Short mmCIF file of C-alpha atoms in Angstrom, two decimals:
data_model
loop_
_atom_site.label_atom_id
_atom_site.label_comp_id
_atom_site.label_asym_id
_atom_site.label_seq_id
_atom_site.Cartn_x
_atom_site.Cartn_y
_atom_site.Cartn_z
CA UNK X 916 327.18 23.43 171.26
CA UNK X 917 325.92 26.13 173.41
CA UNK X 918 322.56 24.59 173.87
CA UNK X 919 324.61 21.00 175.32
CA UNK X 920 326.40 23.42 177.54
CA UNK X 921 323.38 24.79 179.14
CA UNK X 922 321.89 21.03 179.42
CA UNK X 923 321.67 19.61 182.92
CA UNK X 924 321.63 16.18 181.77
CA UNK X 925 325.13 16.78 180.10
CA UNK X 926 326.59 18.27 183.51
CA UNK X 927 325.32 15.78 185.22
CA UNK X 928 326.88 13.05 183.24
CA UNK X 929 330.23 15.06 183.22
CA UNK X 930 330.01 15.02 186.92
CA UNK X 931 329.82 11.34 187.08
CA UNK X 932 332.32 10.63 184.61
CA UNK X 933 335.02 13.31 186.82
CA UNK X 934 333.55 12.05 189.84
CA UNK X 935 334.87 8.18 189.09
CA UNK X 936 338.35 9.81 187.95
CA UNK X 937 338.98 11.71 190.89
CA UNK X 938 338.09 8.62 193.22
CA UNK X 939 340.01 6.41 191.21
CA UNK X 940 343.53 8.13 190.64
CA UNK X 941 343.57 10.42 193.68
CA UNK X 942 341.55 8.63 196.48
CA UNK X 943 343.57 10.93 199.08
CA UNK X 944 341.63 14.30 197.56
CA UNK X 945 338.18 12.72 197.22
CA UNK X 946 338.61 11.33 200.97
CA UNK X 947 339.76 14.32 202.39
CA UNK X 948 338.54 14.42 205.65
CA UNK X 949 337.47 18.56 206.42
CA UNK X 950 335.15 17.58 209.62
CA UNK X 951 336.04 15.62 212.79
CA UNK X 952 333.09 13.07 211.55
CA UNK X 953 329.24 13.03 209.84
CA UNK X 954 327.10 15.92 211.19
CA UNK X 955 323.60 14.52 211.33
CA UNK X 956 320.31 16.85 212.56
CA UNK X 957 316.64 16.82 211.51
CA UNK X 958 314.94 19.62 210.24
CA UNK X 959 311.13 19.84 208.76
CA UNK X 960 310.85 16.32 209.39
CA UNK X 961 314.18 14.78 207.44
CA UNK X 962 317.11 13.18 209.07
CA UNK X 963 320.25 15.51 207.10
CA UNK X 964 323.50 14.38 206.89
CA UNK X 965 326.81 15.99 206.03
CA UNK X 966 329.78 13.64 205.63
CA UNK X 967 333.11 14.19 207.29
CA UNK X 968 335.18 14.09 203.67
CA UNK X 969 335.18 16.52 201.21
CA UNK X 970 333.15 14.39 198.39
CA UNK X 971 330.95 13.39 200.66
CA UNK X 972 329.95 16.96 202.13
CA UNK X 973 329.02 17.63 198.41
CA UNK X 974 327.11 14.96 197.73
CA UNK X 975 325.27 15.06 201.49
CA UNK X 976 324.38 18.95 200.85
CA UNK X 977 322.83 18.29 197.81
CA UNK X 978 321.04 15.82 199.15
CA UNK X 979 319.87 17.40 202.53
CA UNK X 980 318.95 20.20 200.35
CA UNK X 981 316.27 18.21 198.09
CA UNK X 982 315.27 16.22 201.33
CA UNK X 983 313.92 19.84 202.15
CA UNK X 984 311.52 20.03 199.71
CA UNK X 985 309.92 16.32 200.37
CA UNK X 986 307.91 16.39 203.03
CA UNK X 987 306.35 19.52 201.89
CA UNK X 988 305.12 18.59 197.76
CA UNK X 989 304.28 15.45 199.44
CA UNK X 990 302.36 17.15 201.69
CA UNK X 991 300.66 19.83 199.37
CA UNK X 992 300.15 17.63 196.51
CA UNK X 993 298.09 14.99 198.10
CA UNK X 994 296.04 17.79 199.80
CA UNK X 995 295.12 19.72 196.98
CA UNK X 996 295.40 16.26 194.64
CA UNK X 997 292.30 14.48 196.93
CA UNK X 998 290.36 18.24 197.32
CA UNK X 999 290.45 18.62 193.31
CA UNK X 1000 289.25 15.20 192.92
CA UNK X 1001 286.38 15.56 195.04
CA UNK X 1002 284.74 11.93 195.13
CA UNK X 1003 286.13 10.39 198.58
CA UNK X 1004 285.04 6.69 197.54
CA UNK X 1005 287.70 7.20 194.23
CA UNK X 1006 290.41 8.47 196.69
CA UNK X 1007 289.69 4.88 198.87
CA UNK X 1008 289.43 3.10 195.22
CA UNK X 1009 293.26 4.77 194.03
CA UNK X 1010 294.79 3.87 197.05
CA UNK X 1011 293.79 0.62 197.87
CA UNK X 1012 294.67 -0.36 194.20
CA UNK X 1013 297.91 0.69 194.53
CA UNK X 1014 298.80 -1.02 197.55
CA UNK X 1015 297.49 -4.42 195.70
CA UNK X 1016 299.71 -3.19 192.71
CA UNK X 1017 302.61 -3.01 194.79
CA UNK X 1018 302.70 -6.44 196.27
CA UNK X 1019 301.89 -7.92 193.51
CA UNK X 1020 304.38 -6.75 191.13
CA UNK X 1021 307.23 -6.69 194.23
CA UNK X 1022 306.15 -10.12 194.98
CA UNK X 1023 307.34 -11.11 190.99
CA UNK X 1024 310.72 -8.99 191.61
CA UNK X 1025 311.10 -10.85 194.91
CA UNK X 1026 310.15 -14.10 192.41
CA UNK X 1027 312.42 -13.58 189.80
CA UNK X 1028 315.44 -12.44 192.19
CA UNK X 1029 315.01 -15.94 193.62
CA UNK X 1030 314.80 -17.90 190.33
CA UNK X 1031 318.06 -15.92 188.55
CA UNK X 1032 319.81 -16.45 191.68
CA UNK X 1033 319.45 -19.85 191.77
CA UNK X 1034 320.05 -20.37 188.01
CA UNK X 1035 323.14 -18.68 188.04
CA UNK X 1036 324.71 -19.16 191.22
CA UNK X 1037 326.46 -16.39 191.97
CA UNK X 1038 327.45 -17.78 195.54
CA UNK X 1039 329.85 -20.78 193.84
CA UNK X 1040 333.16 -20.89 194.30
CA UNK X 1041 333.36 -17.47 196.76
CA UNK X 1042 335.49 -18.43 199.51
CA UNK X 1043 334.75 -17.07 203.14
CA UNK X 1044 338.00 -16.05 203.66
CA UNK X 1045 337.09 -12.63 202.39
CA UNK X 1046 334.87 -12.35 205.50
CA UNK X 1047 337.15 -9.65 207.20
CA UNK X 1048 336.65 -5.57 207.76
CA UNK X 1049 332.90 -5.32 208.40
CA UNK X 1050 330.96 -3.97 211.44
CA UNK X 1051 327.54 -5.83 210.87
CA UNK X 1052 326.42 -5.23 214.84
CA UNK X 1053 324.53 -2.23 214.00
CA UNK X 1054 322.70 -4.40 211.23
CA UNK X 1055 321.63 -7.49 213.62
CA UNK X 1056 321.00 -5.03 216.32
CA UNK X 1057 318.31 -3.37 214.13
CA UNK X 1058 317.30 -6.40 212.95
CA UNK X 1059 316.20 -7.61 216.11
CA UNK X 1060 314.65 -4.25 216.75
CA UNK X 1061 312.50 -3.78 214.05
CA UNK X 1062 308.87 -3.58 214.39
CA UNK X 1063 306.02 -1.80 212.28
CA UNK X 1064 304.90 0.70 215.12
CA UNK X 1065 308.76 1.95 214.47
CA UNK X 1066 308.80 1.58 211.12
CA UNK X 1067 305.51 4.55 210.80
CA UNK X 1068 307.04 6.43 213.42
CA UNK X 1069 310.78 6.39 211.93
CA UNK X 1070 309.17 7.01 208.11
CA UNK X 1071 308.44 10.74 208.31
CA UNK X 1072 307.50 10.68 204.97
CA UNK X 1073 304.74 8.11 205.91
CA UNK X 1074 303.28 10.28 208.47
CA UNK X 1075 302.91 12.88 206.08
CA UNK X 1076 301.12 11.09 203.44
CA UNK X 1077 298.61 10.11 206.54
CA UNK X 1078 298.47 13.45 207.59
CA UNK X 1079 297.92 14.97 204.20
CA UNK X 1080 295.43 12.45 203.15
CA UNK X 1081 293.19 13.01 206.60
CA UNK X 1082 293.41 17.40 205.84
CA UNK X 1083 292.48 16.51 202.40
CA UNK X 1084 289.70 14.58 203.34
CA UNK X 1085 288.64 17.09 205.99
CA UNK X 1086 289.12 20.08 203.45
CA UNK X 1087 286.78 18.47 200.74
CA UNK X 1088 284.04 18.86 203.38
CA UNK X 1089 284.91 22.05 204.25
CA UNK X 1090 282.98 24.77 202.94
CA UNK X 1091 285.12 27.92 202.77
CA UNK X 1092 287.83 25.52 201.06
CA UNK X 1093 288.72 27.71 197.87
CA UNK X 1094 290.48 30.33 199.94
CA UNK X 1095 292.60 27.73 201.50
CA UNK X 1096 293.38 25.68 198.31
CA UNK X 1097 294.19 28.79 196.75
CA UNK X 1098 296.72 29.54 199.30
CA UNK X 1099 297.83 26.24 199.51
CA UNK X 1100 298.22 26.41 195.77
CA UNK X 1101 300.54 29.16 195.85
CA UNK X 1102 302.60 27.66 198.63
CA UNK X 1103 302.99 24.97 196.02
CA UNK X 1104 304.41 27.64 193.02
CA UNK X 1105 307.08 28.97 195.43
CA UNK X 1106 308.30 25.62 196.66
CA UNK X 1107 308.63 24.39 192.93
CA UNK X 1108 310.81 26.88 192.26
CA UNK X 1109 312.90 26.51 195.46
CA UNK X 1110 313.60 23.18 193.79
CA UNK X 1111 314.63 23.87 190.19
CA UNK X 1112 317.23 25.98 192.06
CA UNK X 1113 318.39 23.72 194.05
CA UNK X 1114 318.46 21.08 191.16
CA UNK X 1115 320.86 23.21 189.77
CA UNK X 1116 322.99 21.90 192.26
CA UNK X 1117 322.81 18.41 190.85
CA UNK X 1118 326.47 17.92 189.31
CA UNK X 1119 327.62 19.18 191.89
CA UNK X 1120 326.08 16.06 193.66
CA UNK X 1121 326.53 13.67 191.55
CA UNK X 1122 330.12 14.49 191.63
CA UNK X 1123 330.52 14.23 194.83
CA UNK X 1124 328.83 10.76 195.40
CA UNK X 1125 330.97 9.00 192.71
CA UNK X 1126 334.50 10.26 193.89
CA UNK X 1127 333.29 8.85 197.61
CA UNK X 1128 331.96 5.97 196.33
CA UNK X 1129 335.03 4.97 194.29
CA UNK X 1130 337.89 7.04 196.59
CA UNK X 1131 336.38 4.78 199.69
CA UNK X 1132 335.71 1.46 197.80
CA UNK X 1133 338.01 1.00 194.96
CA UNK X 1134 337.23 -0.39 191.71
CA UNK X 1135 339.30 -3.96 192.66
CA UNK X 1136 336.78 -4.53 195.50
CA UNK X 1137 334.52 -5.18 192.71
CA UNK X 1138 336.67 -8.01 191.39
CA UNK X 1139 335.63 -10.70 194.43
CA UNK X 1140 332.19 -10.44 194.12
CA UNK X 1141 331.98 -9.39 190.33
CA UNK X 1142 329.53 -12.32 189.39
CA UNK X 1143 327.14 -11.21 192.09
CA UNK X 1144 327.16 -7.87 191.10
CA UNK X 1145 326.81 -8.51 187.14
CA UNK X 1146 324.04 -10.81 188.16
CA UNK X 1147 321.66 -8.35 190.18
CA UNK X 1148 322.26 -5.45 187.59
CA UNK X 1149 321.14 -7.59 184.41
CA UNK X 1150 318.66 -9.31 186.67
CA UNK X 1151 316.91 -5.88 187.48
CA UNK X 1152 317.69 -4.55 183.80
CA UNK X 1153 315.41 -7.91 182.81
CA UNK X 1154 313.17 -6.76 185.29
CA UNK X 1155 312.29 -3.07 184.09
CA UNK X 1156 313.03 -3.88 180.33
CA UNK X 1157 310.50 -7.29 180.52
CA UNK X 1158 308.41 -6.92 183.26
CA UNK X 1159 307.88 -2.69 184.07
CA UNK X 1160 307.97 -2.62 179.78
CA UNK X 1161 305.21 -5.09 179.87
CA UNK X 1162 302.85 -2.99 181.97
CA UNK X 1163 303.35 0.13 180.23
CA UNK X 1164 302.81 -1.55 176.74
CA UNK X 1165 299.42 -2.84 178.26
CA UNK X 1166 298.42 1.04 177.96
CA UNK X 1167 300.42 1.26 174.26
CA UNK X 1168 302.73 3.66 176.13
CA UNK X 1169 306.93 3.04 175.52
CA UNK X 1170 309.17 2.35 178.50
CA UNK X 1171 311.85 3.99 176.66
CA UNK X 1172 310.11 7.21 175.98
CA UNK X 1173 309.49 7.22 179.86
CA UNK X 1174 313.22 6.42 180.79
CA UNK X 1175 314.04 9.08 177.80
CA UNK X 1176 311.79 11.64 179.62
CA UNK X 1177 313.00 11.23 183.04
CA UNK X 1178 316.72 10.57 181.80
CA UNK X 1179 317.98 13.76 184.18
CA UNK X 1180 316.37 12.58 186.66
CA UNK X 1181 317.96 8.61 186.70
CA UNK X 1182 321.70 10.31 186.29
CA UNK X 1183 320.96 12.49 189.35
CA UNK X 1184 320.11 8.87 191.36
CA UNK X 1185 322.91 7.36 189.57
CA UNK X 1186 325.35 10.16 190.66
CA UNK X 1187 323.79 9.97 194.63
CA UNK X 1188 322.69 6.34 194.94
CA UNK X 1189 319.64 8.06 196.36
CA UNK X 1190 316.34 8.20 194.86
CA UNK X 1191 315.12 10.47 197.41
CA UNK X 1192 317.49 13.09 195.19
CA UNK X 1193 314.89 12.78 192.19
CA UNK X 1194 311.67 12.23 193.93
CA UNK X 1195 310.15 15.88 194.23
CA UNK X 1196 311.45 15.99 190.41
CA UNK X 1197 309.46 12.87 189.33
CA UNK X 1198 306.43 13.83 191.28
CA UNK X 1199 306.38 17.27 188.95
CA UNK X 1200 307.11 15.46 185.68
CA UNK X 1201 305.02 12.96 185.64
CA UNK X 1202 302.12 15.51 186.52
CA UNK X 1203 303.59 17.10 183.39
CA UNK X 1204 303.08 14.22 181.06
CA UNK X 1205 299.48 13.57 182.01
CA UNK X 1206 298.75 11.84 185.20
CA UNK X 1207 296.39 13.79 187.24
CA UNK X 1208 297.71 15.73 190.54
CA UNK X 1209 295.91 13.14 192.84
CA UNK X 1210 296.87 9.93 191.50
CA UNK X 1211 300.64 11.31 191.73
CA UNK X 1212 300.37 12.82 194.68
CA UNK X 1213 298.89 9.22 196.63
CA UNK X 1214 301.23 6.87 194.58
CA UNK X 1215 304.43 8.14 194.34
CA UNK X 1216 304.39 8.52 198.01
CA UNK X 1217 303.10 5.73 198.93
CA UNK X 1218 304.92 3.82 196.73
CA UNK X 1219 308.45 5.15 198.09
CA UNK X 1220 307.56 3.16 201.36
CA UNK X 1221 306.03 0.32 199.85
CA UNK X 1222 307.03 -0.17 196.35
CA UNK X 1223 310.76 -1.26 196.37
CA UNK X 1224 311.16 -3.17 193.46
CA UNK X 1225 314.66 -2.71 192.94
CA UNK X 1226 315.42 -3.49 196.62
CA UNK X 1227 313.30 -6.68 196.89
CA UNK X 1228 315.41 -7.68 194.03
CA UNK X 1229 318.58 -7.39 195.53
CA UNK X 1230 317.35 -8.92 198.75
CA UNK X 1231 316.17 -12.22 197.62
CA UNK X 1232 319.51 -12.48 195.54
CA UNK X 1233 322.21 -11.40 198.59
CA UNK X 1234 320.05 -14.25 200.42
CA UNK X 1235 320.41 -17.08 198.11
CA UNK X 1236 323.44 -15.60 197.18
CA UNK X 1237 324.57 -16.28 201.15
CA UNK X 1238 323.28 -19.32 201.29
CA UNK X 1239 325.14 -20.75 198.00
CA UNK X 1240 328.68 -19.08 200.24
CA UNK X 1241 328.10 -21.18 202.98
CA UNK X 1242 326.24 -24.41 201.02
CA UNK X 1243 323.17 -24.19 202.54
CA UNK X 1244 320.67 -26.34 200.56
CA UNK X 1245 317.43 -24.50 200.75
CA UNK X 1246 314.57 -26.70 200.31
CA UNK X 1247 311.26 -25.44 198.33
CA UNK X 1248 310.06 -24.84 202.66
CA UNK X 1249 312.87 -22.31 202.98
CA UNK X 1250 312.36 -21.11 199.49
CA UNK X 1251 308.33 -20.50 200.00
CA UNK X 1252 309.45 -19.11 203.87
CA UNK X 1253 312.12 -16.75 202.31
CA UNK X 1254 309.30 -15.22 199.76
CA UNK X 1255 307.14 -14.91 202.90
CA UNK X 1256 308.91 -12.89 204.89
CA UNK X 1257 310.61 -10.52 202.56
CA UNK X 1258 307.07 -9.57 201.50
CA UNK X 1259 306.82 -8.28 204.80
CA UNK X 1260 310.19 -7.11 206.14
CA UNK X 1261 311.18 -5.69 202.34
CA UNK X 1262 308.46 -3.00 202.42
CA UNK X 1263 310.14 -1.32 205.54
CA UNK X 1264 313.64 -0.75 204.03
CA UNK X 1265 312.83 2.71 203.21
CA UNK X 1266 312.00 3.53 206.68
CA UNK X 1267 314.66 2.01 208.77
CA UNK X 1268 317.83 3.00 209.28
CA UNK X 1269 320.26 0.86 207.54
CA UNK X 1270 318.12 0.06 204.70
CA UNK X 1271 318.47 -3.22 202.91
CA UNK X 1272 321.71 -4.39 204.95
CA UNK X 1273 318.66 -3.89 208.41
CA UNK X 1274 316.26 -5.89 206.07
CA UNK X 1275 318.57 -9.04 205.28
CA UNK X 1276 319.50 -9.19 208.79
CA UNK X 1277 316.17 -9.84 210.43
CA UNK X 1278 315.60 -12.20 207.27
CA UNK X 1279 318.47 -14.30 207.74
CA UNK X 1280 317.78 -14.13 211.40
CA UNK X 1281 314.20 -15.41 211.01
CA UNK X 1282 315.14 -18.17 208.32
CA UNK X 1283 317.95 -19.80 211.33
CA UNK X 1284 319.96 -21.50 208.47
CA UNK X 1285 322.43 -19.21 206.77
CA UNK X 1286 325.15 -17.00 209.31
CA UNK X 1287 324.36 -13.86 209.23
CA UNK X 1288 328.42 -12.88 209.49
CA UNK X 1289 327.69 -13.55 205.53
CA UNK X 1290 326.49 -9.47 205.53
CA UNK X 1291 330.50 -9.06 205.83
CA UNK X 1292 331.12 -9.78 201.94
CA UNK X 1293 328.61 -7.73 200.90
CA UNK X 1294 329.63 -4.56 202.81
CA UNK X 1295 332.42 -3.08 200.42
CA UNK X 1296 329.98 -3.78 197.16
CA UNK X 1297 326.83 -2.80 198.62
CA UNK X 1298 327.20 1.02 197.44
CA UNK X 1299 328.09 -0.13 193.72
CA UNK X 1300 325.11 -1.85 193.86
CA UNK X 1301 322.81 0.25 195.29
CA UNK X 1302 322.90 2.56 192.60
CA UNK X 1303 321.19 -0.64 190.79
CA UNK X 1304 318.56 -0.48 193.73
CA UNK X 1305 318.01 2.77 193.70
CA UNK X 1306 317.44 3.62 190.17
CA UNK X 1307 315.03 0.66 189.83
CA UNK X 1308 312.96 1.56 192.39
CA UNK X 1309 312.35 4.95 190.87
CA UNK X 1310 311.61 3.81 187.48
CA UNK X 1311 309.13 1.19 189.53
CA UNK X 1312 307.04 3.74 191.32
CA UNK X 1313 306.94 6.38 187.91
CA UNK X 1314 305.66 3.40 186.19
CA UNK X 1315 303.16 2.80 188.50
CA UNK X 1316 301.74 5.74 188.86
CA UNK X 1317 301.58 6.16 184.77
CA UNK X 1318 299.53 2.56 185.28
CA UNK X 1319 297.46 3.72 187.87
CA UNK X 1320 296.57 6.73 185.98
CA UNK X 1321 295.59 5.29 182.91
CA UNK X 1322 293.53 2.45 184.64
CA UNK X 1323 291.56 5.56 186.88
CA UNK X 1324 291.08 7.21 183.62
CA UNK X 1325 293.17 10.16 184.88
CA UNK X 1326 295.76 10.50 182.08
CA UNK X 1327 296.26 12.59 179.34
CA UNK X 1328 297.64 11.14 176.59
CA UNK X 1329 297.97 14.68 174.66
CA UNK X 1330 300.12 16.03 177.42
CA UNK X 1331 302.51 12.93 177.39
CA UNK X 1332 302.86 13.40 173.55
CA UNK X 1333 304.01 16.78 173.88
CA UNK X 1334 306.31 16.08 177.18
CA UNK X 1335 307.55 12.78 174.92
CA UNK X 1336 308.09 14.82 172.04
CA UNK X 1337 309.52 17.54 173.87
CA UNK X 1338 312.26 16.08 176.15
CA UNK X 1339 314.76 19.22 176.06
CA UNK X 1340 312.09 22.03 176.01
CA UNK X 1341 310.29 20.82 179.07
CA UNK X 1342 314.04 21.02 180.53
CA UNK X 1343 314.02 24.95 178.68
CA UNK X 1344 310.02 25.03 180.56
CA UNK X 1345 312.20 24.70 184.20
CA UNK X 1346 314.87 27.12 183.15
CA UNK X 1347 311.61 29.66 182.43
CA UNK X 1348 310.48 28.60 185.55
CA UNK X 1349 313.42 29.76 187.71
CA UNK X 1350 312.41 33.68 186.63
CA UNK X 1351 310.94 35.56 189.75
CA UNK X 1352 307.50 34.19 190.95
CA UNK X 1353 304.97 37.27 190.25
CA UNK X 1354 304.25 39.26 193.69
#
């Protein structure tokens, strides 16, 4: 008993649970506004945000907190990842695989959104009445205002991984380098710890984000649109269970002992609906189970831009799902057309503001044939199921990096053993690790 008690995974899952009570009986509490509206700076490169209400100034200071420590273990663990490996033609080699690993497996997510989609028919029989209570200006506006040049330059996280990979590059060449990687190195210790404390914080979070999401929302908005939303959660279930468990078993390795490993990690992105919350986390675990520094430290980054799975998903099912609403035939044209562009537009929902909702915009825009209005009906279910999103797309990028690791040669299967074997001692390892760092 005392060893659940001092289990983050349990807290976290408590949090939830309260979280959903206290936004479903007393929506006055969890909406309780304590600021005269969202407080939004930057700082070290991250947009912060505290909500006005008192659920979401939890969940947004948890949140803003992790964002913290981003930029910089993004930063420091390419650096060192690309000095340690040494060979500058394998650095080229890891990172242009990725990129062909990403649009090819998003490219099958984008695929198989499009085929459930138009199997089931999620779109039949929802009546546009319910078109009513949405401000979708701010989505068509970006839509129309999206380019790539402002996609780099509003992904900070981007800029770092260029950044990082350039020093790294120009480090390796350098010298007088071990004085500087040992530095560098150390930087690296204290900033790990930083964040086990602040993970701490994660109930606390997760609470937070659930009595928002359900105090704001309701569980009867989910009754309208309850087909759509059953449909994109088992569709991306299919997805991670068939296709992600598919290329880990090509290395003998089990999904479920990776979704068992990083099972803290998914509540705290269940809890937030932000994967950004786990990210620092993931990058440190799955260094932990064997993948070597630099293949984490390119892919995971990289892959946070570029390697939505879970959002491509979604966004090839709201648009057929928009198109059944208003009975647009698409013909196989429209189909191939739709395909076409969210390859493109899909891989900047990370970096524009507005995310998916920004995304669908400019592609219903660009395809002339469904009203974009439609974004309306999916405004009051959009948080529900970006949870879906969210959590997919981090299970996405882990497993690609545990691919990319084992096809470089740059795993080791001993250490994932032990880390597989070992679920709630390497949790005990972070505990150890929140001692005082040694002068």
């Amino acid at each position: 008993m005392k060893k659940l008690f001092s289990n983050l995974t349990f807290w976290v899952l408590t949090s939830i649970t309260l979280g959903i009570l206290l936004g479903h009986f007393r929506p006055d509490i969890a909406l309780q506004p304590i600021l005269d509206g969202p407080v939004k700076t930057r700082f070290m490169g991250q947009e912060l945000t505290i909500g006005a209400t008192i659920s979401e100034l939890l969940s947004g200071l948890f949140i803003s907190a992790v964002k913290l420590f981003i930029n910089p273990i993004i930063f420091l663990t390419i650096t060192l990842g690309i000095v340690s490996m040494g060979d500058l033609k394998k650095v080229g080699k890891v990172g242009a695989k990725a990129l062909l690993y990403f649009e090819v497996v998003t490219t099958v997510a984008l695929i198989i959104g499009i085929v459930v989609a138009n199997v089931i028919r999620p779109g039949d029989g929802v009546m546009t009445e319910q078109l009513k209570g949405g401000d979708i200006s701010k989505y068509t506006k970006g839509a129309t205002e999206f380019s790539w040049l402002k996609f780099f330059l509003d992904n900070v996280t981007l800029q770092v991984l260029v950044f990082a990979i350039v020093l790294g590059i120009i480090l390796s060449r350098y010298s007088g380098r071990e004085q500087v990687v040992a530095l560098m190195t150390r930087i690296s210790k204290y900033i790990f710890w930083g964040l086990h404390k602040v993970m701490l914080l994660a109930p606390i979070g997760a609470f937070g984000g659930m009595a928002f999401t359900i105090g704001k929302y309701g569980l009867g908005t989910l009754l309208p649109l309850a087909k759509l939303m059953g449909t994109v959660y088992t569709t991306m279930a299919v997805f991670i269970f068939g296709g992600l468990g598919l290329i880990m078993r090509s290395y003998n390795i089990s999904l479920w002992g990776f979704l068992k490993y990083i099972r803290e990690e998914l509540l705290i992105v269940l809890g937030t609906s932000s994967s950004e919350a786990a990210l620092p986390s993931l990058m440190e675990k799955l260094e932990r189970m064997g993948c070597a520094k630099s293949v984490v430290g390119l892919v995971v980054p990289a892959g946070y831009s570029f390697n939505l799975d879970g959002t491509t998903i979604y966004l090839s099912m709201a648009t057929i799902f928009l198109a059944q609403v208003f009975n647009v035939h698409l013909d196989m044209n429209q189909l191939l057309t739709i395909i076409g562009i969210l390859m493109v537009t899909s891989k900047g929902a990370a970096g524009v503001t507005g995310s998916g909702f920004v995304v669908l915009a400019s592609t219903l825009t660009a395809i002339k044939v469904i009203p974009v209005e439609g974004l309306a009906l999916l405004l009051g279910v959009d948080r529900f199921m970006s949870e879906a999103r969210s959590i997919t797309n981090f299970i996405g990028n882990g497993v690609a990096t545990v691919w990319l690791a084992n096809n470089e040669k740059a795993f080791d299967r001993q250490k994932m053993a032990y880390a597989f074997g070992n679920v709630t001692e390497s949790e005990d390892i972070k505990k150890d690790n929140l001692d005082p760092l040694p002068e």
